[in-house]
Amino acid sequence: MMLSSKLRLFILPTINTIIFLWILTTTGLINSSMAVASPSSAATVPPGYSSEVIQIKFREGTGLHPLDAPFPPNLNSSIANINPLFSLSEERLDKLRLNQTTRSTQKLPNLNMWFQVTLKPGTDANNFMENLKRLDSVEIVEPAPLPAPPSAITPNFTTNQGFLNAAANGIDALFSWITPGGNGSGVTIYDVEYSWNQTHEDLSKANGVPFLLNPGDSAIDPFNDDNHGTAVLGELVADNNTKGVTGISWGADIRLVPAYTAKLHYNPANAILLAVSDASAGDVILIEQQYPVCGLPDYGPAEWLNSVFDVIRTATAHGIVVVEAAGNGGVNLDQPACGSRFDRTLRDSGAIIVGAGGPPTSSLDRQRLTFSSYGSRVDLQGWGQGVMTTGYGLFYSNPDTPTNRDFWYTATFSGTSSASPIVAGAVANLQGIAKKRGLLLTPTQIRTTLVQTGSPQLGNTTQHIGPRPNLRQAIAEQFSTIYLPVISRIYLYRN
């Protein structure tokens, strides 16, 4: 074998007999039983560790330098070379051990006892380590680690996000992005719900964001899950990069508002109010909640509750745009059982209520999906199925760490839960453009513009869920209207 300059093994051809006798008498260093372990009795080298390089720590207190103690012949013949594990000199390592600061009173290990053995090709590493462990002079034997390969890089899934595309298939977020402010920059979106994974690789905007809570309170996830909110955030603010998905409003900021807390329990009305008190005019509050409505067990908009209605009305009166899921109960909100609570002429909170329509990949493009609640009070629709976003792991998980939720993606997020963020993103982008121009659109202006310029509902329009937003047309309509008087005056003046 090849030996380092620090080795002092007495392996000289002229004194083989002496060495052999010395080995036999050194029972304090070498166990008398040196039978070679069978490969079948040894544990396998674990994944991520070398089967060619072994790290050894010799036992302190033997009275001999570890390298003065030869390995038995059956091990010696398998060694290609042996070197100290650490590159500093023995003197430097001793100084580090003996001259420790007062920060620790514990005895430090002797790093000079660590060595690294490279085995000859074909050597059974498991067998070799099992025999090393039988030596009284050896304290620790372990395979050397291998460099960890980088985790698989998540592919780019934006081509699966059809809702980003041009109308009528999508909302044309791609067009809004090339317009200054059209990525939602300058706007904060408040997500009222739960079940967020803030460490997801594609949600840097949510990483470390504190929950919006009363002092001394804490968030509770009633479903003990972290997928639903994660999927919503992916639609809204997923990072604009070369992997995963991209949020509709990737330039916006995000705030997380738990609807369920330790002290207040399930109290969405208070959660919305906390968002109102924190937000500024032009910001967006997304309400991902639904309640049984109209005396039925089926779900409709959260503003069925008068407390929620009053808080939403307060929000919109302060210039904050509220986007609210219509609910997944398939309820006709115009039926007599609902009274006047969804009669816009008598009770209008100012919120944008969103129904679930079929995506263009289905046979129900822009038609009401059967689970979506509907009625004249519902303003707009978003994709209610087939939404590609973060969370769940049904479409993609990292092949190296498939249980790591930070790399989970789905292509089947659905319901008014998936539809509402699409509309909220359209709102944020339209408002971002206005802010970039020194303007501020009111909740009514945004709602009216998106409804009037959207891609019309198809199918049975008596079950009303409204059009799908069309940002290209909304931008043209809203901002040409704003600047048209200026252009007209210039034109008239020049003539």
CSV table of C-alpha atoms in Angstrom, one decimal:
chain,number,residue,atom,x,y,z
A,1,MET,CA,0.0,0.0,0.0
A,2,MET,CA,1.0,3.7,-0.4
A,3,LEU,CA,1.8,5.4,2.9
A,4,SER,CA,1.8,9.1,3.7
A,5,SER,CA,4.9,10.8,5.1
A,6,LYS,CA,3.3,10.8,8.6
A,7,LEU,CA,3.0,7.0,8.7
A,8,ARG,CA,5.5,5.2,10.9
A,9,LEU,CA,4.5,1.6,10.3
A,10,PHE,CA,7.2,-0.9,10.9
A,11,ILE,CA,6.8,-2.9,7.7
A,12,LEU,CA,10.4,-3.9,6.8
A,13,PRO,CA,11.1,-7.1,4.9
A,14,THR,CA,14.1,-7.9,7.1
A,15,ILE,CA,12.1,-8.0,10.4
A,16,ASN,CA,8.9,-9.8,9.3
A,17,THR,CA,9.2,-12.3,12.1
A,18,ILE,CA,9.5,-9.5,14.7
A,19,ILE,CA,6.5,-7.7,13.3
A,20,PHE,CA,4.4,-10.9,13.4
A,21,LEU,CA,5.3,-11.6,17.0
A,22,TRP,CA,4.6,-7.9,17.9
A,23,ILE,CA,1.1,-8.2,16.4
A,24,LEU,CA,0.4,-11.3,18.3
A,25,THR,CA,1.4,-9.7,21.6
A,26,THR,CA,-0.4,-6.4,21.1
A,27,THR,CA,-3.6,-7.6,22.5
A,28,GLY,CA,-4.4,-4.1,24.0
A,29,LEU,CA,-4.6,-2.8,20.4
A,30,ILE,CA,-5.9,-5.7,18.3
A,31,ASN,CA,-8.5,-8.1,19.3
A,32,SER,CA,-7.4,-11.7,19.2
A,33,SER,CA,-10.4,-12.7,17.0
A,34,MET,CA,-9.5,-11.7,13.5
A,35,ALA,CA,-11.8,-13.9,11.5
A,36,VAL,CA,-13.0,-12.1,8.3
A,37,ALA,CA,-16.7,-11.3,8.5
A,38,SER,CA,-18.7,-12.7,5.7
A,39,PRO,CA,-20.2,-10.1,3.3
A,40,SER,CA,-23.7,-11.3,4.0
A,41,SER,CA,-23.3,-10.4,7.7
A,42,ALA,CA,-22.3,-6.8,7.2
A,43,ALA,CA,-24.7,-3.9,6.7
A,44,THR,CA,-24.6,-2.3,3.2
A,45,VAL,CA,-23.1,1.1,2.6
A,46,PRO,CA,-26.0,3.5,2.8
A,47,PRO,CA,-26.9,5.7,-0.2
A,48,GLY,CA,-24.9,8.9,-0.4
A,49,TYR,CA,-21.7,7.3,1.1
A,50,SER,CA,-18.6,5.9,-0.6
A,51,SER,CA,-17.8,2.2,-0.9
A,52,GLU,CA,-14.2,3.0,-1.7
A,53,VAL,CA,-13.2,5.5,1.1
A,54,ILE,CA,-13.4,4.8,4.8
A,55,GLN,CA,-13.0,7.3,7.7
A,56,ILE,CA,-11.5,6.0,10.9
A,57,LYS,CA,-11.0,7.4,14.3
A,58,PHE,CA,-8.4,5.6,16.5
A,59,ARG,CA,-9.0,5.3,20.2
A,60,GLU,CA,-7.3,7.7,22.5
A,61,GLY,CA,-5.4,6.5,25.5
A,62,THR,CA,-3.7,3.5,23.9
A,63,GLY,CA,-0.3,4.9,24.7
A,64,LEU,CA,0.8,4.6,21.1
A,65,HIS,CA,0.5,6.8,18.1
A,66,PRO,CA,-2.3,5.3,16.0
A,67,LEU,CA,0.0,5.0,13.0
A,68,ASP,CA,2.5,3.0,14.9
A,69,ALA,CA,0.0,0.2,15.2
A,70,PRO,CA,-0.1,-1.8,12.0
A,71,PHE,CA,-3.3,-3.3,10.5
A,72,PRO,CA,-3.5,-7.1,10.4
A,73,PRO,CA,-2.4,-8.6,7.1
A,74,ASN,CA,-5.9,-9.4,6.0
A,75,LEU,CA,-6.8,-5.7,6.1
A,76,ASN,CA,-3.4,-4.3,5.1
A,77,SER,CA,-3.6,-6.0,1.8
A,78,SER,CA,-6.9,-4.2,0.9
A,79,ILE,CA,-5.6,-0.7,1.6
A,80,ALA,CA,-4.5,1.5,-1.4
A,81,ASN,CA,-3.4,4.4,0.9
A,82,ILE,CA,-4.1,6.0,4.2
A,83,ASN,CA,-3.8,9.7,5.1
A,84,PRO,CA,-4.8,12.0,8.0
A,85,LEU,CA,-8.4,13.2,7.5
A,86,PHE,CA,-7.5,16.8,8.4
A,87,SER,CA,-4.8,18.7,6.4
A,88,LEU,CA,-3.5,20.8,9.3
A,89,SER,CA,-0.3,19.7,11.1
A,90,GLU,CA,-0.4,17.6,14.2
A,91,GLU,CA,1.0,20.5,16.1
A,92,ARG,CA,-1.7,22.9,14.9
A,93,LEU,CA,-4.5,20.4,15.7
A,94,ASP,CA,-3.1,19.8,19.2
A,95,LYS,CA,-2.9,23.6,19.8
A,96,LEU,CA,-6.6,23.9,18.7
A,97,ARG,CA,-7.5,21.2,21.2
A,98,LEU,CA,-5.4,22.3,24.1
A,99,ASN,CA,-5.8,26.1,23.8
A,100,GLN,CA,-9.6,26.2,23.8
A,101,THR,CA,-11.3,29.4,25.0
A,102,THR,CA,-13.3,29.7,28.1
A,103,ARG,CA,-16.5,29.3,26.1
A,104,SER,CA,-16.4,25.6,26.7
A,105,THR,CA,-15.4,23.5,29.7
A,106,GLN,CA,-15.8,20.2,27.8
A,107,LYS,CA,-12.8,18.2,26.7
A,108,LEU,CA,-12.3,18.6,23.0
A,109,PRO,CA,-11.7,15.5,20.8
A,110,ASN,CA,-8.2,14.8,19.5
A,111,LEU,CA,-8.5,15.4,15.7
A,112,ASN,CA,-5.2,13.8,15.1
A,113,MET,CA,-6.9,10.5,15.7
A,114,TRP,CA,-8.9,10.8,12.4
A,115,PHE,CA,-7.7,9.1,9.2
A,116,GLN,CA,-9.0,8.3,5.8
A,117,VAL,CA,-8.4,5.0,4.1
A,118,THR,CA,-8.8,4.4,0.4
A,119,LEU,CA,-9.5,0.8,-0.5
A,120,LYS,CA,-8.1,-1.1,-3.4
A,121,PRO,CA,-10.5,-1.7,-6.3
A,122,GLY,CA,-12.7,-4.7,-5.7
A,123,THR,CA,-12.5,-4.5,-1.9
A,124,ASP,CA,-15.7,-5.3,-0.1
A,125,ALA,CA,-16.1,-2.1,2.0
A,126,ASN,CA,-18.7,-3.6,4.3
A,127,ASN,CA,-16.4,-6.6,5.0
A,128,PHE,CA,-13.5,-4.3,5.6
A,129,MET,CA,-15.4,-2.0,8.0
A,130,GLU,CA,-16.7,-4.9,10.0
A,131,ASN,CA,-13.2,-6.2,10.6
A,132,LEU,CA,-11.9,-2.7,11.5
A,133,LYS,CA,-14.6,-2.5,14.2
A,134,ARG,CA,-13.1,-5.6,15.8
A,135,LEU,CA,-9.8,-3.7,16.5
A,136,ASP,CA,-9.5,-2.5,20.1
A,137,SER,CA,-7.4,0.4,18.7
A,138,VAL,CA,-10.3,1.7,16.6
A,139,GLU,CA,-13.1,3.8,18.0
A,140,ILE,CA,-15.2,4.8,15.0
A,141,VAL,CA,-15.5,3.4,11.5
A,142,GLU,CA,-17.8,5.0,8.9
A,143,PRO,CA,-17.9,5.3,5.1
A,144,ALA,CA,-16.9,8.7,3.7
A,145,PRO,CA,-19.8,10.9,2.5
A,146,LEU,CA,-20.2,11.6,-1.2
A,147,PRO,CA,-21.0,15.1,-2.5
A,148,ALA,CA,-24.8,15.4,-2.5
A,149,PRO,CA,-26.1,15.8,-6.1
A,150,PRO,CA,-28.3,18.9,-6.6
A,151,SER,CA,-32.0,18.4,-6.3
A,152,ALA,CA,-33.8,17.9,-9.6
A,153,ILE,CA,-34.8,21.3,-11.0
A,154,THR,CA,-38.5,21.9,-11.3
A,155,PRO,CA,-39.5,22.2,-15.0
A,156,ASN,CA,-41.3,25.3,-16.3
A,157,PHE,CA,-45.1,24.7,-16.2
A,158,THR,CA,-46.3,28.1,-17.5
A,159,THR,CA,-47.4,26.6,-20.8
A,160,ASN,CA,-50.0,24.7,-18.7
A,161,GLN,CA,-51.4,27.9,-17.3
A,162,GLY,CA,-53.8,28.6,-20.1
A,163,PHE,CA,-55.7,31.2,-18.0
A,164,LEU,CA,-52.7,33.5,-18.5
A,165,ASN,CA,-53.2,33.5,-22.3
A,166,ALA,CA,-55.1,35.8,-24.6
A,167,ALA,CA,-58.8,36.0,-24.4
A,168,ALA,CA,-61.2,34.4,-24.8
A,169,ASN,CA,-59.3,31.3,-23.6
A,170,GLY,CA,-57.6,33.2,-20.8
A,171,ILE,CA,-57.6,36.7,-19.3
A,172,ASP,CA,-54.5,37.9,-21.2
A,173,ALA,CA,-52.3,38.5,-18.2
A,174,LEU,CA,-49.4,38.1,-20.7
A,175,PHE,CA,-50.5,41.4,-22.4
A,176,SER,CA,-50.9,43.2,-19.1
A,177,TRP,CA,-47.4,42.3,-18.1
A,178,ILE,CA,-45.9,44.3,-20.9
A,179,THR,CA,-47.8,47.3,-19.7
A,180,PRO,CA,-46.0,49.3,-16.9
A,181,GLY,CA,-47.6,48.2,-13.6
A,182,GLY,CA,-49.5,45.4,-15.3
A,183,ASN,CA,-47.9,42.7,-13.1
A,184,GLY,CA,-49.7,44.1,-10.0
A,185,SER,CA,-46.7,46.1,-8.8
A,186,GLY,CA,-47.7,48.7,-6.2
A,187,VAL,CA,-50.7,46.6,-5.1
A,188,THR,CA,-51.1,44.4,-2.0
A,189,ILE,CA,-53.4,41.4,-2.2
A,190,TYR,CA,-54.9,40.1,1.1
A,191,ASP,CA,-55.8,36.4,1.1
A,192,VAL,CA,-58.4,35.6,3.7
A,193,GLU,CA,-58.3,31.9,4.4
A,194,TYR,CA,-55.7,29.3,5.7
A,195,SER,CA,-53.6,26.3,4.6
A,196,TRP,CA,-50.6,28.1,3.2
A,197,ASN,CA,-47.1,26.6,2.7
A,198,GLN,CA,-44.9,29.8,2.9
A,199,THR,CA,-41.7,27.9,2.2
A,200,HIS,CA,-42.8,26.7,-1.3
A,201,GLU,CA,-40.0,27.1,-3.8
A,202,ASP,CA,-42.2,29.2,-6.1
A,203,LEU,CA,-43.7,31.5,-3.5
A,204,SER,CA,-40.9,33.8,-2.4
A,205,LYS,CA,-43.4,36.6,-1.9
A,206,ALA,CA,-45.0,34.6,0.9
A,207,ASN,CA,-41.8,33.4,2.6
A,208,GLY,CA,-41.6,34.9,6.1
A,209,VAL,CA,-44.7,37.1,5.7
A,210,PRO,CA,-46.3,37.4,9.2
A,211,PHE,CA,-49.9,36.5,9.6
A,212,LEU,CA,-52.3,39.5,10.1
A,213,LEU,CA,-53.6,38.8,13.6
A,214,ASN,CA,-54.6,40.6,16.7
A,215,PRO,CA,-51.8,40.9,19.3
A,216,GLY,CA,-51.4,37.7,21.2
A,217,ASP,CA,-53.5,35.6,18.8
A,218,SER,CA,-52.3,32.8,16.6
A,219,ALA,CA,-53.5,31.1,13.4
A,220,ILE,CA,-55.2,27.8,13.3
A,221,ASP,CA,-55.6,25.7,10.2
A,222,PRO,CA,-58.9,23.9,10.7
A,223,PHE,CA,-58.0,21.3,8.1
A,224,ASN,CA,-54.4,20.7,9.2
A,225,ASP,CA,-53.3,21.1,5.6
A,226,ASP,CA,-51.1,23.5,3.6
A,227,ASN,CA,-52.4,23.1,0.1
A,228,HIS,CA,-55.5,25.2,-0.5
A,229,GLY,CA,-54.0,28.5,0.4
A,230,THR,CA,-50.7,27.5,-1.4
A,231,ALA,CA,-52.7,26.9,-4.6
A,232,VAL,CA,-54.4,30.3,-4.4
A,233,LEU,CA,-51.0,32.0,-3.8
A,234,GLY,CA,-49.6,30.2,-6.8
A,235,GLU,CA,-52.3,31.6,-9.1
A,236,LEU,CA,-51.7,35.1,-7.7
A,237,VAL,CA,-48.0,35.7,-6.9
A,238,ALA,CA,-45.9,32.7,-7.9
A,239,ASP,CA,-42.4,33.7,-8.9
A,240,ASN,CA,-41.7,34.9,-12.5
A,241,ASN,CA,-38.8,32.6,-13.3
A,242,THR,CA,-37.8,29.6,-15.4
A,243,LYS,CA,-39.3,26.9,-13.2
A,244,GLY,CA,-42.7,26.0,-11.9
A,245,VAL,CA,-45.6,28.4,-12.4
A,246,THR,CA,-46.0,32.2,-12.7
A,247,GLY,CA,-48.6,34.2,-10.8
A,248,ILE,CA,-51.0,36.5,-12.6
A,249,SER,CA,-49.9,39.3,-10.4
A,250,TRP,CA,-46.3,38.3,-9.7
A,251,GLY,CA,-45.3,41.9,-9.1
A,252,ALA,CA,-47.9,42.4,-6.3
A,253,ASP,CA,-47.2,42.0,-2.6
A,254,ILE,CA,-49.2,39.4,-0.5
A,255,ARG,CA,-50.6,39.4,3.0
A,256,LEU,CA,-52.0,36.4,4.7
A,257,VAL,CA,-55.1,36.8,6.9
A,258,PRO,CA,-56.1,33.7,8.8
A,259,ALA,CA,-59.9,33.2,9.0
A,260,TYR,CA,-59.5,30.9,12.0
A,261,THR,CA,-57.5,31.8,15.1
A,262,ALA,CA,-56.9,30.5,18.6
A,263,LYS,CA,-58.7,33.3,20.4
A,264,LEU,CA,-61.5,34.2,17.9
A,265,HIS,CA,-62.0,30.8,16.4
A,266,TYR,CA,-63.7,30.9,13.0
A,267,ASN,CA,-64.3,34.6,12.4
A,268,PRO,CA,-63.9,35.7,8.8
A,269,ALA,CA,-65.6,39.0,9.4
A,270,ASN,CA,-62.9,40.0,11.8
A,271,ALA,CA,-60.2,38.7,9.5
A,272,ILE,CA,-61.5,40.9,6.7
A,273,LEU,CA,-61.7,43.9,9.0
A,274,LEU,CA,-58.0,43.4,10.0
A,275,ALA,CA,-57.2,43.4,6.3
A,276,VAL,CA,-59.2,46.6,5.8
A,277,SER,CA,-57.4,48.3,8.7
A,278,ASP,CA,-54.0,47.3,7.2
A,279,ALA,CA,-54.7,48.0,3.5
A,280,SER,CA,-54.6,51.1,1.5
A,281,ALA,CA,-57.0,52.3,-1.2
A,282,GLY,CA,-56.4,50.4,-4.4
A,283,ASP,CA,-55.4,47.2,-2.6
A,284,VAL,CA,-57.3,43.9,-3.1
A,285,ILE,CA,-58.9,41.6,-0.5
A,286,LEU,CA,-59.6,38.1,-1.7
A,287,ILE,CA,-62.2,36.2,0.4
A,288,GLU,CA,-61.7,32.4,-0.1
A,289,GLN,CA,-64.6,31.5,2.2
A,290,GLN,CA,-68.2,30.2,1.7
A,291,TYR,CA,-71.2,29.7,3.9
A,292,PRO,CA,-74.6,27.9,3.7
A,293,VAL,CA,-77.0,30.4,2.3
A,294,CYS,CA,-80.7,31.0,1.7
A,295,GLY,CA,-81.7,28.6,4.5
A,296,LEU,CA,-80.1,25.7,2.5
A,297,PRO,CA,-77.2,23.4,3.4
A,298,ASP,CA,-75.5,24.5,0.2
A,299,TYR,CA,-72.7,27.1,-0.1
A,300,GLY,CA,-72.8,30.6,-1.4
A,301,PRO,CA,-71.0,33.9,-1.0
A,302,ALA,CA,-69.7,34.8,2.5
A,303,GLU,CA,-71.5,38.1,2.4
A,304,TRP,CA,-74.7,36.2,3.1
A,305,LEU,CA,-73.7,36.9,6.7
A,306,ASN,CA,-74.6,40.5,7.6
A,307,SER,CA,-71.4,41.0,9.6
A,308,VAL,CA,-69.4,40.0,6.6
A,309,PHE,CA,-71.5,42.2,4.3
A,310,ASP,CA,-71.0,45.2,6.6
A,311,VAL,CA,-67.2,44.7,6.7
A,312,ILE,CA,-67.0,44.4,2.9
A,313,ARG,CA,-69.0,47.5,2.5
A,314,THR,CA,-66.6,49.3,4.8
A,315,ALA,CA,-63.7,48.0,2.7
A,316,THR,CA,-65.1,49.1,-0.7
A,317,ALA,CA,-66.1,52.5,0.8
A,318,HIS,CA,-62.4,53.0,1.5
A,319,GLY,CA,-61.4,52.2,-2.0
A,320,ILE,CA,-60.3,48.6,-1.3
A,321,VAL,CA,-61.4,46.2,-4.0
A,322,VAL,CA,-63.0,43.0,-2.6
A,323,VAL,CA,-63.1,39.8,-4.6
A,324,GLU,CA,-65.4,37.1,-3.2
A,325,ALA,CA,-66.0,33.5,-4.1
A,326,ALA,CA,-69.6,32.7,-5.1
A,327,GLY,CA,-69.4,29.3,-3.4
A,328,ASN,CA,-69.6,25.7,-4.5
A,329,GLY,CA,-73.1,24.9,-3.5
A,330,GLY,CA,-74.8,25.3,-6.9
A,331,VAL,CA,-77.2,27.8,-5.4
A,332,ASN,CA,-79.5,30.0,-7.4
A,333,LEU,CA,-79.0,33.2,-5.5
A,334,ASP,CA,-82.0,34.8,-7.2
A,335,GLN,CA,-84.5,32.3,-5.7
A,336,PRO,CA,-87.1,33.6,-3.3
A,337,ALA,CA,-85.5,31.7,-0.4
A,338,CYS,CA,-82.6,34.1,-0.6
A,339,GLY,CA,-84.8,37.1,0.0
A,340,SER,CA,-83.1,40.4,-1.0
A,341,ARG,CA,-79.6,39.5,0.2
A,342,PHE,CA,-78.3,39.1,-3.4
A,343,ASP,CA,-80.5,41.7,-5.0
A,344,ARG,CA,-78.0,44.2,-6.2
A,345,THR,CA,-80.5,47.0,-6.3
A,346,LEU,CA,-81.2,46.6,-2.6
A,347,ARG,CA,-78.1,45.2,-1.1
A,348,ASP,CA,-74.7,45.8,-2.9
A,349,SER,CA,-71.6,45.4,-0.8
A,350,GLY,CA,-69.4,46.6,-3.7
A,351,ALA,CA,-67.6,43.3,-3.9
A,352,ILE,CA,-66.9,41.4,-7.1
A,353,ILE,CA,-68.5,38.0,-6.7
A,354,VAL,CA,-66.9,35.3,-8.8
A,355,GLY,CA,-68.5,32.1,-10.2
A,356,ALA,CA,-66.8,29.0,-11.7
A,357,GLY,CA,-66.8,28.5,-15.5
A,358,GLY,CA,-65.4,25.7,-17.6
A,359,PRO,CA,-61.9,26.2,-19.1
A,360,PRO,CA,-61.4,26.1,-22.9
A,361,THR,CA,-59.9,22.6,-22.6
A,362,SER,CA,-63.3,21.3,-21.5
A,363,SER,CA,-66.6,21.0,-23.4
A,364,LEU,CA,-68.0,23.7,-21.1
A,365,ASP,CA,-65.8,26.6,-21.9
A,366,ARG,CA,-67.2,29.8,-20.2
A,367,GLN,CA,-70.3,27.9,-19.1
A,368,ARG,CA,-71.4,27.6,-15.5
A,369,LEU,CA,-70.0,24.4,-13.8
A,370,THR,CA,-72.7,22.6,-12.0
A,371,PHE,CA,-71.3,23.2,-8.5
A,372,SER,CA,-70.9,27.0,-8.9
A,373,SER,CA,-73.5,29.2,-7.2
A,374,TYR,CA,-75.0,31.7,-9.7
A,375,GLY,CA,-77.4,34.6,-10.1
A,376,SER,CA,-77.6,38.2,-11.1
A,377,ARG,CA,-75.4,39.3,-8.3
A,378,VAL,CA,-72.5,37.2,-9.6
A,379,ASP,CA,-70.2,39.5,-11.6
A,380,LEU,CA,-67.4,37.5,-13.2
A,381,GLN,CA,-66.1,34.0,-13.8
A,382,GLY,CA,-62.7,32.4,-13.7
A,383,TRP,CA,-61.5,28.9,-14.6
A,384,GLY,CA,-63.3,26.5,-12.2
A,385,GLN,CA,-61.2,23.5,-13.0
A,386,GLY,CA,-57.9,22.4,-14.6
A,387,VAL,CA,-55.9,25.2,-13.0
A,388,MET,CA,-52.1,24.7,-12.9
A,389,THR,CA,-50.6,26.1,-9.7
A,390,THR,CA,-48.6,25.3,-6.6
A,391,GLY,CA,-49.4,22.7,-4.0
A,392,TYR,CA,-51.0,19.2,-3.7
A,393,GLY,CA,-48.3,17.4,-5.7
A,394,LEU,CA,-50.8,15.7,-8.0
A,395,PHE,CA,-49.0,16.9,-11.1
A,396,TYR,CA,-45.4,17.2,-10.0
A,397,SER,CA,-43.2,16.5,-7.0
A,398,ASN,CA,-39.5,16.5,-6.8
A,399,PRO,CA,-38.2,13.0,-7.8
A,400,ASP,CA,-35.4,13.2,-5.3
A,401,THR,CA,-37.6,14.2,-2.4
A,402,PRO,CA,-41.2,13.4,-3.4
A,403,THR,CA,-42.7,14.1,0.0
A,404,ASN,CA,-41.2,17.6,0.2
A,405,ARG,CA,-44.2,19.9,-0.2
A,406,ASP,CA,-42.0,22.8,-1.2
A,407,PHE,CA,-41.8,21.3,-4.7
A,408,TRP,CA,-45.4,20.2,-5.1
A,409,TYR,CA,-47.6,21.3,-8.0
A,410,THR,CA,-51.1,20.5,-9.3
A,411,ALA,CA,-52.9,20.9,-12.6
A,412,THR,CA,-56.3,20.2,-11.2
A,413,PHE,CA,-57.1,23.0,-8.7
A,414,SER,CA,-60.8,23.7,-9.0
A,415,GLY,CA,-64.0,25.3,-7.7
A,416,THR,CA,-64.8,28.9,-7.1
A,417,SER,CA,-61.6,28.7,-5.1
A,418,SER,CA,-59.5,28.5,-8.3
A,419,ALA,CA,-61.8,30.9,-10.2
A,420,SER,CA,-61.6,33.8,-7.6
A,421,PRO,CA,-57.8,34.3,-7.7
A,422,ILE,CA,-58.0,34.6,-11.5
A,423,VAL,CA,-60.3,37.5,-11.1
A,424,ALA,CA,-58.4,39.0,-8.2
A,425,GLY,CA,-55.2,38.8,-10.3
A,426,ALA,CA,-57.0,40.7,-13.1
A,427,VAL,CA,-58.1,43.4,-10.6
A,428,ALA,CA,-54.6,43.8,-9.2
A,429,ASN,CA,-53.0,44.1,-12.6
A,430,LEU,CA,-55.5,46.7,-13.8
A,431,GLN,CA,-55.0,48.7,-10.6
A,432,GLY,CA,-51.3,48.4,-10.9
A,433,ILE,CA,-51.4,50.0,-14.3
A,434,ALA,CA,-53.6,52.8,-12.9
A,435,LYS,CA,-51.2,53.4,-10.0
A,436,LYS,CA,-48.2,53.5,-12.4
A,437,ARG,CA,-50.0,56.4,-14.2
A,438,GLY,CA,-50.7,58.2,-11.0
A,439,LEU,CA,-54.3,57.2,-10.9
A,440,LEU,CA,-56.5,55.1,-8.6
A,441,LEU,CA,-59.5,53.1,-9.8
A,442,THR,CA,-62.4,52.7,-7.5
A,443,PRO,CA,-63.9,49.3,-6.8
A,444,THR,CA,-67.0,50.2,-8.9
A,445,GLN,CA,-64.8,51.4,-11.8
A,446,ILE,CA,-62.8,48.1,-11.8
A,447,ARG,CA,-65.9,45.9,-11.5
A,448,THR,CA,-67.7,47.7,-14.2
A,449,THR,CA,-64.8,47.7,-16.6
A,450,LEU,CA,-64.0,44.0,-16.2
A,451,VAL,CA,-67.7,43.1,-16.7
A,452,GLN,CA,-68.2,45.3,-19.7
A,453,THR,CA,-65.0,44.2,-21.5
A,454,GLY,CA,-64.9,40.5,-20.5
A,455,SER,CA,-65.4,37.4,-22.8
A,456,PRO,CA,-69.1,36.7,-22.6
A,457,GLN,CA,-70.6,33.7,-20.7
A,458,LEU,CA,-71.6,30.8,-22.9
A,459,GLY,CA,-74.3,28.1,-22.5
A,460,ASN,CA,-77.3,28.7,-20.3
A,461,THR,CA,-76.8,32.4,-19.5
A,462,THR,CA,-79.9,32.4,-17.3
A,463,GLN,CA,-77.7,30.7,-14.8
A,464,HIS,CA,-75.6,33.8,-14.6
A,465,ILE,CA,-71.9,33.8,-13.6
A,466,GLY,CA,-70.8,36.7,-15.8
A,467,PRO,CA,-68.0,37.0,-18.4
A,468,ARG,CA,-64.3,35.9,-18.1
A,469,PRO,CA,-62.0,39.0,-17.7
A,470,ASN,CA,-60.1,40.2,-20.7
A,471,LEU,CA,-57.3,42.4,-19.6
A,472,ARG,CA,-56.3,43.6,-23.0
A,473,GLN,CA,-59.8,45.0,-23.6
A,474,ALA,CA,-60.1,46.3,-20.0
A,475,ILE,CA,-56.8,48.2,-20.3
A,476,ALA,CA,-57.8,49.7,-23.6
A,477,GLU,CA,-61.3,50.7,-22.4
A,478,GLN,CA,-60.2,52.0,-19.0
A,479,PHE,CA,-57.2,54.0,-20.0
A,480,SER,CA,-58.3,55.2,-23.4
A,481,THR,CA,-61.4,56.6,-21.6
A,482,ILE,CA,-59.2,58.4,-19.1
A,483,TYR,CA,-56.9,59.9,-21.7
A,484,LEU,CA,-59.5,60.5,-24.5
A,485,PRO,CA,-60.6,63.9,-23.3
A,486,VAL,CA,-57.0,65.1,-23.3
A,487,ILE,CA,-56.4,63.8,-26.8
A,488,SER,CA,-59.7,65.3,-28.0
A,489,ARG,CA,-58.8,68.7,-26.6
A,490,ILE,CA,-55.4,68.6,-28.3
A,491,TYR,CA,-57.0,67.6,-31.6
A,492,LEU,CA,-59.6,70.3,-31.4
A,493,TYR,CA,-57.0,72.9,-30.5
A,494,ARG,CA,-54.8,72.0,-33.5
A,495,ASN,CA,-57.8,72.4,-35.9
